[in-house]
mmCIF file of C-alpha atoms and ligand atoms in Angstrom:
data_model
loop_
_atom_site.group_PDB
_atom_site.id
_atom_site.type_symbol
_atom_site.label_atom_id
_atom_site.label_comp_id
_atom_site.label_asym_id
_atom_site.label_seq_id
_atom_site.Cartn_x
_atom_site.Cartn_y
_atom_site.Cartn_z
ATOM 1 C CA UNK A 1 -68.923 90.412 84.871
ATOM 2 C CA UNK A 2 -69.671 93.859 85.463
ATOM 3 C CA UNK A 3 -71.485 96.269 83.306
ATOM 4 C CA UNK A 4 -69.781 98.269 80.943
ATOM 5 C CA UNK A 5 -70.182 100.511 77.843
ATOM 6 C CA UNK A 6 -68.610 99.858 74.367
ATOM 7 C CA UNK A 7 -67.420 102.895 71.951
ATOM 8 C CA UNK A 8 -65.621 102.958 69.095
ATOM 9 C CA UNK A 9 -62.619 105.200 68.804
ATOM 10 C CA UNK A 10 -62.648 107.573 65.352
ATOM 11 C CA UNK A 11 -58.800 108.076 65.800
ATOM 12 C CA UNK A 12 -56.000 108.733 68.818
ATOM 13 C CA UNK A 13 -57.443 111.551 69.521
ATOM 14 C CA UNK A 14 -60.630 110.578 70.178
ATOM 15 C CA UNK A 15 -59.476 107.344 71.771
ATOM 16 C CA UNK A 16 -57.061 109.319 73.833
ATOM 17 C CA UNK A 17 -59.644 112.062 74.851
ATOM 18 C CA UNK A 18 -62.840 109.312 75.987
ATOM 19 C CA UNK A 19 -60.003 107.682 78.460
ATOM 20 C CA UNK A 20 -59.029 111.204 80.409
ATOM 21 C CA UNK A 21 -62.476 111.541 80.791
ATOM 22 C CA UNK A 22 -63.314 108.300 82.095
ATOM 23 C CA UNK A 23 -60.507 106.909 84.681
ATOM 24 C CA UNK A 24 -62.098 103.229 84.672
ATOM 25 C CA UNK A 25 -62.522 103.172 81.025
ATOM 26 C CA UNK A 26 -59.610 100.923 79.225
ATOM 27 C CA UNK A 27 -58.550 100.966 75.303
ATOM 28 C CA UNK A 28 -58.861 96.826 73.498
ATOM 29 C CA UNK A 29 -57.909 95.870 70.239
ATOM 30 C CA UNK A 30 -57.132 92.029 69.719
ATOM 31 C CA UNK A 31 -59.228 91.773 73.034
ATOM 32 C CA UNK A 32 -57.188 88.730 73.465
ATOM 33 C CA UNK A 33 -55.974 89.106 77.224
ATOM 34 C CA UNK A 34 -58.454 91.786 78.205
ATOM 35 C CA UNK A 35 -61.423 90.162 77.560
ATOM 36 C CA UNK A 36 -60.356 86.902 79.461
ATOM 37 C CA UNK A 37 -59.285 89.170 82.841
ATOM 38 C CA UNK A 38 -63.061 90.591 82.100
ATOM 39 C CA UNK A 39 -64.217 87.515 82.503
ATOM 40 C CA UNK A 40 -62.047 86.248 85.857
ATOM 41 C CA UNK A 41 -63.372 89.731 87.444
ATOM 42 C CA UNK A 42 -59.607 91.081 87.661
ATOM 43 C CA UNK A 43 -60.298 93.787 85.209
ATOM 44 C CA UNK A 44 -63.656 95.809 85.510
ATOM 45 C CA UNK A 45 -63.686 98.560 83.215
ATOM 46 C CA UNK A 46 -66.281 101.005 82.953
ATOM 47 C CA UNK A 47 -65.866 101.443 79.376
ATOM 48 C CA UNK A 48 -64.166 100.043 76.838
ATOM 49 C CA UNK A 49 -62.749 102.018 73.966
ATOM 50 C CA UNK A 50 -61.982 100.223 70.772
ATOM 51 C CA UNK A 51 -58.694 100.935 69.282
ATOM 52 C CA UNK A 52 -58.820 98.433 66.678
ATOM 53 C CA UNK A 53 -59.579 100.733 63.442
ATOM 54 C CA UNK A 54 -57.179 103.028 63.998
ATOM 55 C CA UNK A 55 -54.965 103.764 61.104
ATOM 56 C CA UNK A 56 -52.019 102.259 62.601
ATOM 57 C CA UNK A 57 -51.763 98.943 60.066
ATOM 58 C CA UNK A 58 -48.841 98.889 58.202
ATOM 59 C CA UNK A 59 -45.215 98.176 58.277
ATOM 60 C CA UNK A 60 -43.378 101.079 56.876
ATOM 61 C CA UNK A 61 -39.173 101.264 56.124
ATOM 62 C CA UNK A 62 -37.577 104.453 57.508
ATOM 63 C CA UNK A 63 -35.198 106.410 56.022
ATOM 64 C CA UNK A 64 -32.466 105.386 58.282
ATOM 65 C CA UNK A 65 -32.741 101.979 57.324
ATOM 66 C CA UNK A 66 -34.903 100.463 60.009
ATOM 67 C CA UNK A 67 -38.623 99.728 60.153
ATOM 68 C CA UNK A 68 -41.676 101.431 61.357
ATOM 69 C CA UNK A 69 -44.506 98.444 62.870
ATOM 70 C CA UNK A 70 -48.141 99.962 63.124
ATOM 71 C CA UNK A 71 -49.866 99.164 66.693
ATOM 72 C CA UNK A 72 -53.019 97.666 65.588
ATOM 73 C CA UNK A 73 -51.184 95.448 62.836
ATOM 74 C CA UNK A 74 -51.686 91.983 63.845
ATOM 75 C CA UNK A 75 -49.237 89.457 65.513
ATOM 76 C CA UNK A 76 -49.554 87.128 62.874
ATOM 77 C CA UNK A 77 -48.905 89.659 59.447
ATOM 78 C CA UNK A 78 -45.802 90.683 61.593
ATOM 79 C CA UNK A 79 -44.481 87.372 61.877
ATOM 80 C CA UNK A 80 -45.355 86.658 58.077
ATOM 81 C CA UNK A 81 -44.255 90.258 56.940
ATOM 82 C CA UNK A 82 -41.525 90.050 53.867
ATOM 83 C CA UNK A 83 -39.130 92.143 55.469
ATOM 84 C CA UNK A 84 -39.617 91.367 59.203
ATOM 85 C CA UNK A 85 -38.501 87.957 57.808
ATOM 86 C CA UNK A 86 -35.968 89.147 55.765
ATOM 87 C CA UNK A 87 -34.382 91.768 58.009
ATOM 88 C CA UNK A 88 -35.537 90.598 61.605
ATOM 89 C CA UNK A 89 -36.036 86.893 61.370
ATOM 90 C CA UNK A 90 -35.844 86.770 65.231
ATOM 91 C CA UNK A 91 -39.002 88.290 65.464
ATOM 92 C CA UNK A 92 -40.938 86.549 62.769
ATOM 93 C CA UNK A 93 -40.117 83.359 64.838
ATOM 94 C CA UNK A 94 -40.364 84.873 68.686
ATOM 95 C CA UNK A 95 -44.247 85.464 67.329
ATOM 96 C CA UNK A 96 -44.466 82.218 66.058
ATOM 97 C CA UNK A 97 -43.757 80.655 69.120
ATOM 98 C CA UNK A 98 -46.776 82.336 70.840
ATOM 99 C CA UNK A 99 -50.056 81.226 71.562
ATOM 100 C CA UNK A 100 -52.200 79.966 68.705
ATOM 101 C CA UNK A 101 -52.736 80.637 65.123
ATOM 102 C CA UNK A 102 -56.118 82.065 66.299
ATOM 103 C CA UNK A 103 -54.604 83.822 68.563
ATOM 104 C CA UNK A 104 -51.976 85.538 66.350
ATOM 105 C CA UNK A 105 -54.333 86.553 63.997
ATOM 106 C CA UNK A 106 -56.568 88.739 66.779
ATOM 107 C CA UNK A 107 -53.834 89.929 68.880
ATOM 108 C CA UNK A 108 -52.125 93.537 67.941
ATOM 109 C CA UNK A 109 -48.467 94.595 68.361
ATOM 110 C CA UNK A 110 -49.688 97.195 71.132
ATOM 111 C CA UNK A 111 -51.510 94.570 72.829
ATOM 112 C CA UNK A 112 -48.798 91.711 73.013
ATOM 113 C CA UNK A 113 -46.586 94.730 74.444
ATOM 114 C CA UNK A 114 -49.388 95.191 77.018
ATOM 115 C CA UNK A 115 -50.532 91.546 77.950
ATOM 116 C CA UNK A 116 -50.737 90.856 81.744
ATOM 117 C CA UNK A 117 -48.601 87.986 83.380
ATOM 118 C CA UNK A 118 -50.202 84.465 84.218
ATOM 119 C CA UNK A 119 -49.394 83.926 87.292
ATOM 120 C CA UNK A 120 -52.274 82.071 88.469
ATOM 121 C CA UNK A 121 -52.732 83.909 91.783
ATOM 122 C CA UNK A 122 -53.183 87.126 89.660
ATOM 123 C CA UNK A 123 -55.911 84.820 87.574
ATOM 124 C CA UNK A 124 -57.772 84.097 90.206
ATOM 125 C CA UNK A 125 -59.531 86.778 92.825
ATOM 126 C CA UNK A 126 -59.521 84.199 95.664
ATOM 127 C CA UNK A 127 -55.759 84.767 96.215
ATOM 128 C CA UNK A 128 -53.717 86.928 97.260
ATOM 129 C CA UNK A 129 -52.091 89.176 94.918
ATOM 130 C CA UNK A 130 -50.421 92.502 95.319
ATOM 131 C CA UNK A 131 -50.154 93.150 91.661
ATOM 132 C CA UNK A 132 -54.146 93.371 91.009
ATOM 133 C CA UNK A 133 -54.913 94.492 94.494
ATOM 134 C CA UNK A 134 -51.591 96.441 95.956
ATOM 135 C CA UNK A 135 -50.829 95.705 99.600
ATOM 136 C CA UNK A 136 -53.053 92.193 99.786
ATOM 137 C CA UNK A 137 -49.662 90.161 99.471
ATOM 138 C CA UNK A 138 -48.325 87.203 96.828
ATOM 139 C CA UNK A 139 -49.838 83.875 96.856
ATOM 140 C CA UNK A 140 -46.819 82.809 94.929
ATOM 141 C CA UNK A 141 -44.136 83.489 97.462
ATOM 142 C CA UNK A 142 -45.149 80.418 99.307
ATOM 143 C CA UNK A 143 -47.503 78.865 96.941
ATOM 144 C CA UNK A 144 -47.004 76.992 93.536
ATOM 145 C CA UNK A 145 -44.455 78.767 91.649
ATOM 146 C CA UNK A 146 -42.807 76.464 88.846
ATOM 147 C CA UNK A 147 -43.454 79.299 86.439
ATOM 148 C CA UNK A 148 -42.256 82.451 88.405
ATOM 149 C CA UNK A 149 -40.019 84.714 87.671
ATOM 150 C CA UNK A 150 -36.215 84.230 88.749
ATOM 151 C CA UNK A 151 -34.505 87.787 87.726
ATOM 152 C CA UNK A 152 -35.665 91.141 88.535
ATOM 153 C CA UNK A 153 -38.312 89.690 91.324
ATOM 154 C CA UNK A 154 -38.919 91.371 94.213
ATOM 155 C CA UNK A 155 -40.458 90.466 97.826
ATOM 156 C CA UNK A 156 -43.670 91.841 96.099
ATOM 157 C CA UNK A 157 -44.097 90.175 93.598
ATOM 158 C CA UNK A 158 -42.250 87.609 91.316
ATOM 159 C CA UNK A 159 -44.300 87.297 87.899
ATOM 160 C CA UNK A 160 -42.156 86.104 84.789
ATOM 161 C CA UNK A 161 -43.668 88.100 82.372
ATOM 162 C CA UNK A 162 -45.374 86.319 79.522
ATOM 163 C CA UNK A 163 -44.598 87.278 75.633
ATOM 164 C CA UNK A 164 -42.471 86.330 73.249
ATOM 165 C CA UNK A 165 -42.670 88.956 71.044
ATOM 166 C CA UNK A 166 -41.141 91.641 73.369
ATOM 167 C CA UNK A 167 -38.052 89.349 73.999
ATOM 168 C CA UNK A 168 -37.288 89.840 70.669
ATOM 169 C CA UNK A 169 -38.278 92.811 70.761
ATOM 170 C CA UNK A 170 -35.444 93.982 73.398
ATOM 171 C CA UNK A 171 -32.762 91.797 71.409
ATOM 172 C CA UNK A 172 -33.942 94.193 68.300
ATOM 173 C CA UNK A 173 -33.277 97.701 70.310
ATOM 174 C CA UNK A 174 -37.321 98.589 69.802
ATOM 175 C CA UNK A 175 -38.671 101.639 70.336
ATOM 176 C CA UNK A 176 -41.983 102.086 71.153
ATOM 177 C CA UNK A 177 -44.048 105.089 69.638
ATOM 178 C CA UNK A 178 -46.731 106.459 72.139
ATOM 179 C CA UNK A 179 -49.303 109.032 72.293
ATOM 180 C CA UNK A 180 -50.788 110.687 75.055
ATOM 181 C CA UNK A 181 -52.560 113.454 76.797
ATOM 182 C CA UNK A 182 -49.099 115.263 77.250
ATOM 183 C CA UNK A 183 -47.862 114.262 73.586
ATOM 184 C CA UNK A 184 -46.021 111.967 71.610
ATOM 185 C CA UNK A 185 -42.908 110.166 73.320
ATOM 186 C CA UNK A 186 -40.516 107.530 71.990
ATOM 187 C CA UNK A 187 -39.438 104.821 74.877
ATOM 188 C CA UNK A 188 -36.588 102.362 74.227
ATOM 189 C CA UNK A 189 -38.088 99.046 74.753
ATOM 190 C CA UNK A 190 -36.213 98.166 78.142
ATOM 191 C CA UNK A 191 -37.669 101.383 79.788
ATOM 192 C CA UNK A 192 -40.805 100.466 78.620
ATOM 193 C CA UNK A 193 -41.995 97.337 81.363
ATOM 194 C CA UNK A 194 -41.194 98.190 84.623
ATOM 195 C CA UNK A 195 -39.478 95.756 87.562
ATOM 196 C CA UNK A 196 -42.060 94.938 90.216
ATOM 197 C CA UNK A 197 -40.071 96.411 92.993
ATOM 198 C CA UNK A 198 -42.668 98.011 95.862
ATOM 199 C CA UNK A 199 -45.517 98.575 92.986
ATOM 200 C CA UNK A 200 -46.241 95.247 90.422
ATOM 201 C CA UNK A 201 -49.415 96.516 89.709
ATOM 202 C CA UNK A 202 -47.701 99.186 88.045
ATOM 203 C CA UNK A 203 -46.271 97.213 84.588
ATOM 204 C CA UNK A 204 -45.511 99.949 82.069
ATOM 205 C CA UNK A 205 -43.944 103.591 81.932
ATOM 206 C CA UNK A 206 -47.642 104.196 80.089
ATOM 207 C CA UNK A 207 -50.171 106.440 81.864
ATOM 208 C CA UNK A 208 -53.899 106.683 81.729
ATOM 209 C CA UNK A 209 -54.995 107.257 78.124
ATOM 210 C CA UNK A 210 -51.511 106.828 77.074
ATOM 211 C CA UNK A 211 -51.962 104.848 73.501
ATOM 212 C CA UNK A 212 -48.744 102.907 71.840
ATOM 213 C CA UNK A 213 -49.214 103.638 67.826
ATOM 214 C CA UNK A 214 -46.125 102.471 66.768
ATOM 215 C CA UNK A 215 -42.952 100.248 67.401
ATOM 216 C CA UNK A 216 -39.764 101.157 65.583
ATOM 217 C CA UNK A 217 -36.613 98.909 64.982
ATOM 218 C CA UNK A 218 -33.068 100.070 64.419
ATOM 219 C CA UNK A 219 -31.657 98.837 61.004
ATOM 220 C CA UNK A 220 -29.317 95.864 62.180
ATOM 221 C CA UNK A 221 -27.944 94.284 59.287
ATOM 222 C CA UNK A 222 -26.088 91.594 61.416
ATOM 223 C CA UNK A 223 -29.632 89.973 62.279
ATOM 224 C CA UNK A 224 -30.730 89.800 58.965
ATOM 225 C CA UNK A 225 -31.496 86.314 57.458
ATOM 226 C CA UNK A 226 -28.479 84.757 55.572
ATOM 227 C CA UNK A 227 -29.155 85.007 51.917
ATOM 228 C CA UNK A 228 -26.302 82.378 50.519
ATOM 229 C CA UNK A 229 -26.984 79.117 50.350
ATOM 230 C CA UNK A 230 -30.056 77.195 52.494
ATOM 231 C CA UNK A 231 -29.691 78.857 55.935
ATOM 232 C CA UNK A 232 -33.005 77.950 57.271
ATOM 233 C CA UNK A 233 -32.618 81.294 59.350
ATOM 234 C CA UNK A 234 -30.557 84.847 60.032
ATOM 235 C CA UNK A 235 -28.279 85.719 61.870
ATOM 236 C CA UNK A 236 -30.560 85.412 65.078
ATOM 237 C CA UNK A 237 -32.230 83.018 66.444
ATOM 238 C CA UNK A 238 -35.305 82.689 69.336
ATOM 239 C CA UNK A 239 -35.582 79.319 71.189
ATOM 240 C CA UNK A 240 -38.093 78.247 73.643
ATOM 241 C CA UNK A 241 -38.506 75.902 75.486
ATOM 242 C CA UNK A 242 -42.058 74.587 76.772
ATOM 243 C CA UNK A 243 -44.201 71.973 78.790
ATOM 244 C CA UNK A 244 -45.515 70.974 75.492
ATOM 245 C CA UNK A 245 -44.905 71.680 71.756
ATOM 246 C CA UNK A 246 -47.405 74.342 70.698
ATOM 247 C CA UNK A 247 -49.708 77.126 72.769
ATOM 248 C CA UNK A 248 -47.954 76.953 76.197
ATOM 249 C CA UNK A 249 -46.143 80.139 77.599
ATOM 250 C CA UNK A 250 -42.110 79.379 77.840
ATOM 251 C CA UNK A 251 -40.328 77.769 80.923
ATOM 252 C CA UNK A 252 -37.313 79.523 79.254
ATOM 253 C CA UNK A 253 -36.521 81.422 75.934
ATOM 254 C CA UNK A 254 -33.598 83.058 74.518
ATOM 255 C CA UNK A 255 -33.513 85.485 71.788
ATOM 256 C CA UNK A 256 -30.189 85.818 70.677
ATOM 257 C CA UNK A 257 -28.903 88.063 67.447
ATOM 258 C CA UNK A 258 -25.079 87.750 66.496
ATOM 259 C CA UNK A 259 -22.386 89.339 64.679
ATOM 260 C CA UNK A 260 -19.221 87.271 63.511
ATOM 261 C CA UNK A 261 -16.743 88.249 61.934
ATOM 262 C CA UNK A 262 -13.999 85.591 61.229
ATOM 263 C CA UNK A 263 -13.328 84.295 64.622
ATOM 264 C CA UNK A 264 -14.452 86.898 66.572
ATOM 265 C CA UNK A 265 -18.046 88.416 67.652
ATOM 266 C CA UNK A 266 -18.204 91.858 66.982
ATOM 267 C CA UNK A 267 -21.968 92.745 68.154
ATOM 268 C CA UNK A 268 -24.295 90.776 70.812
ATOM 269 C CA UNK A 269 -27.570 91.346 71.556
ATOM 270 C CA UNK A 270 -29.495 89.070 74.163
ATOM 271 C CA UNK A 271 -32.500 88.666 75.720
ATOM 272 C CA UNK A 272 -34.354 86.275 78.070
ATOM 273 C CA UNK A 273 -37.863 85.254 78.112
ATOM 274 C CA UNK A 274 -39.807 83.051 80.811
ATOM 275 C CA UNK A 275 -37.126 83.670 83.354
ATOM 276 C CA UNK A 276 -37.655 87.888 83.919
ATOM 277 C CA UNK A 277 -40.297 89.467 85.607
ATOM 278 C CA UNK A 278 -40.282 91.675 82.331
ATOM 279 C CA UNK A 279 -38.168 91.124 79.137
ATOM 280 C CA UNK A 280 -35.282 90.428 80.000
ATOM 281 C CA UNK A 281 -32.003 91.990 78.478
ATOM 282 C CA UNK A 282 -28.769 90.634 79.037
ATOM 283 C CA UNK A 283 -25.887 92.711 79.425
ATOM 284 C CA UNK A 284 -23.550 90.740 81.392
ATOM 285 C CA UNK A 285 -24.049 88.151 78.580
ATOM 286 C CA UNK A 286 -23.062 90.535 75.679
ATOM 287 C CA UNK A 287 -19.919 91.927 77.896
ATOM 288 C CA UNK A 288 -18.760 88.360 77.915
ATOM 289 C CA UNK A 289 -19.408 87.683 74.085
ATOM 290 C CA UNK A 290 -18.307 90.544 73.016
ATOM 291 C CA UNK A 291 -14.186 90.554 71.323
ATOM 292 C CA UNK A 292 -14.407 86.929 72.522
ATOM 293 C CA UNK A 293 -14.391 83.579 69.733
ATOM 294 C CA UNK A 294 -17.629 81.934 69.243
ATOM 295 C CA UNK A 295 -16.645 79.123 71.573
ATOM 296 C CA UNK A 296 -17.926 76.533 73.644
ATOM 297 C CA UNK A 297 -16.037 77.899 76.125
ATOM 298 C CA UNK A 298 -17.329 81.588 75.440
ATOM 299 C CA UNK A 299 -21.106 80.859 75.615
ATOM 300 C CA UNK A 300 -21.006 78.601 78.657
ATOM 301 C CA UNK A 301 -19.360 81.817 79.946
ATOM 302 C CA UNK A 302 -21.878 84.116 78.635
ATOM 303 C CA UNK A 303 -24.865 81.599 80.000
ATOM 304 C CA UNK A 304 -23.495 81.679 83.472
ATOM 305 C CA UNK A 305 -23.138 85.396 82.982
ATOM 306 C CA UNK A 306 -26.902 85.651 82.077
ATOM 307 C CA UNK A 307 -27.923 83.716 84.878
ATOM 308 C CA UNK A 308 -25.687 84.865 87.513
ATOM 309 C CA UNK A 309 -28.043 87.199 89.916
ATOM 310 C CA UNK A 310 -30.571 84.619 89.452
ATOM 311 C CA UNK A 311 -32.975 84.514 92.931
ATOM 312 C CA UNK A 312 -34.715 80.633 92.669
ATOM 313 C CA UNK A 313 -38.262 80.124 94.472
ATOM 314 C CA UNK A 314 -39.426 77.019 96.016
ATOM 315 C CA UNK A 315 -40.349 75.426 92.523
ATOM 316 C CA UNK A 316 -38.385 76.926 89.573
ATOM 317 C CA UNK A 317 -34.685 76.043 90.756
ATOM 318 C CA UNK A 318 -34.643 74.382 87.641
ATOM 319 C CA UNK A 319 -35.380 77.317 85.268
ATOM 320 C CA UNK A 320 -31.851 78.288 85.927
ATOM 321 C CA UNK A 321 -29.727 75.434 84.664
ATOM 322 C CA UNK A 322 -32.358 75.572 81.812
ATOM 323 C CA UNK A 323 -31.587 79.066 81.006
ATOM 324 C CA UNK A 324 -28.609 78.671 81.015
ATOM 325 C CA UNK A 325 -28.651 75.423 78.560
ATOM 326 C CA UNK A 326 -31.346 77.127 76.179
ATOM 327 C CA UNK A 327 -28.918 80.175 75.917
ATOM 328 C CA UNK A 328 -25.879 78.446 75.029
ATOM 329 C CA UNK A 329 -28.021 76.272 72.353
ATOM 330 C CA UNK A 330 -29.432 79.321 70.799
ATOM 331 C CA UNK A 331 -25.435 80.545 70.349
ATOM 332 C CA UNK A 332 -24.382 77.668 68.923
ATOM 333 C CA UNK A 333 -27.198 78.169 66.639
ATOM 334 C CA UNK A 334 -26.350 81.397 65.127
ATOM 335 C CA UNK A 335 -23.057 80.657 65.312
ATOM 336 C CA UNK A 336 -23.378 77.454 63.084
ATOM 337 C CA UNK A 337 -25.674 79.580 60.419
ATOM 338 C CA UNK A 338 -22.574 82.490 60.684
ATOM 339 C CA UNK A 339 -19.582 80.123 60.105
ATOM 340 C CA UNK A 340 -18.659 80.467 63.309
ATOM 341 C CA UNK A 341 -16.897 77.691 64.785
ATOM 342 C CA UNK A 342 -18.629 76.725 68.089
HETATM 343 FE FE1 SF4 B 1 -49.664 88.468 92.248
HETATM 344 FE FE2 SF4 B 1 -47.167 88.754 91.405
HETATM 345 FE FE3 SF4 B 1 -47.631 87.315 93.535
HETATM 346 FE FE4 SF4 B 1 -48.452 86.413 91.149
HETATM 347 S S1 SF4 B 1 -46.356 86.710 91.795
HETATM 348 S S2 SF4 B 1 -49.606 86.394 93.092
HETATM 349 S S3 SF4 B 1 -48.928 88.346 90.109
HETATM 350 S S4 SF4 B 1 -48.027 89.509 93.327
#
């Protein structure tokens, strides 16, 4: 590992002032993915800047009905926040679903938004990869790539990314909070991670010194957990699917949040995990749900939808018939818990 110096941030300004100065230097909280790229040599910063104290902790209702989540709060008092489960149950289990307890209880919000895909080519410096050293090539292409990405890809690259959290996050209409050397700026949560295109090692809208302090959801009512009788869950629903049943990054997930009114879906919001090379949200899928009966019919339709610009690799044909499957499941789902008929 290389050297490095440690400092402790007094507050965003201060945080936000030591990186300008220093290009290598990098900001860690949780230090949950950082510190393991530290180790592999991918990331050598000159400096790291700890962001952890800053007074960014709590989880705040806004006066327009939604909620206000503090950077630094931690994964796991998200997912076991009152009214995250209350109002945004979809998130309280997308959390769950990730990693470890350990690990939820030392990662942040801003760092789950910022954790770096594990492709195994970007893991390891033997390999080529054009994403931690631009214009080397993709190991993946050709190589193992049962995990990849099969939406959004590109001949550069082809990285699913890796959280749960932001899946939900994108079903939820998020907004993330940022501050920077040039000021404060609110970014929807699908502008946020960027397609790999010509530059994957370019990930976020963020630049240098750029800190996220906040992420804000839009009230939604229609995701909110069911409060009549023993509904387990809301109105939304994540599902993912794994190699094994605990701490193992998704083959496929779905995030799905519904609104049904009689026989008929009035609002759709869905997002796919495992399968994008960034969170991915699924228009095509709401277009078909959308005025349309909560059918069998209707979310094979929507599935297929999802799934229909899919690009396969050499070893994740599969992910695609399992998208499509874990989509469909997560409908029926919320459509069972709304009355719907499906
Ligand atoms: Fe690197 Fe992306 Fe290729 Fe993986 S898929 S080796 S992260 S360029």
């Amino acid at each position: 590992m290389n050297p490095f110096t440690y400092v402790r941030a007094a507050n965003s300004d201060d945080a936000i002032a030591t990186l300008t100065r220093e290009p290598q230097a990098m900001f860690i909280a949780g230090g949950t993915n950082i510190l393991d790229l530290m180790k592999e040599g991918v990331h050598t910063p000159s400096q790291l800047v700890d962001i952890r104290k800053l007074p960014s902790t709590e989880i705040v209702t806004k006066d327009n009905g939604g909620i206000r989540i503090g950077a630094t709060l931690r994964n796991s008092d998200v997912a076991y926040n009152s009214i995250v489960q209350e109002r945004y149950p979809v998130l309280s289990e997308a959390i769950l679903a990730g990693a470890s307890a350990q690990l939820r209880n030392m990662a942040t919000v801003g760092g789950n938004l910022m954790q770096r895909t594990r492709c195994s080519y970007f893991h390891d410096t033997a390999f080529r990869c054009n994403k931690r050293q631009p214009g080397s090539g993709c190991a993946a292409l050709e190589g193992f790539n049962r995990m990849h990405a099969v939406l959004g890809t590109s001949e550069h690259c082809i990285a699913a990314h890796p959280s749960d959290m932001c899946v939900a996050l994108v079903a939820l209409d998020a907004v993330v909070q940022t501050q920077g050397p040039r000021g404060e700026r609110s970014i929807p949560i699908t502008d946020f991670h960027l397609l790999p295109d010509e530059t994957p090692h370019l990930e976020t809208v963020l630049e240098h010194g750029e800190i996220i302090t906040a992420v804000d959801l839009p009230e939604m009512p229609f995701a909110w957990r069911c409060s009549e009788g023993a509904a387990p869950r809301g109105r939304s629903h994540y599902l993912k699917i794994r190699d094994r049943a605990s701490y193992a990054f998704a083959l496929v997930s779905a995030a799905v949040v519904l609104e049904i009114d009689g026989q008929q879906i009035r609002n759709a919001r869905i997002a796919l995990g495992g399968v994008g090379t960034k969170p991915w949200r699924s228009l095509e899928a709401e277009q078909v749900l959308v005025g349309a009966s909560p059918t069998q019919e209707t979310f094979t339709a929507a599935a297929d939808a999802a799934m229909r610009e899919a690009r396969p690799y050499q070893h994740n044909q599969f992910k695609i018939e399992l998208a499509k499957r874990t989509l469909e499941e997560a409908l029926k789902t919320v459509a069972a818990i709304s009355g719907g008929q499906a």
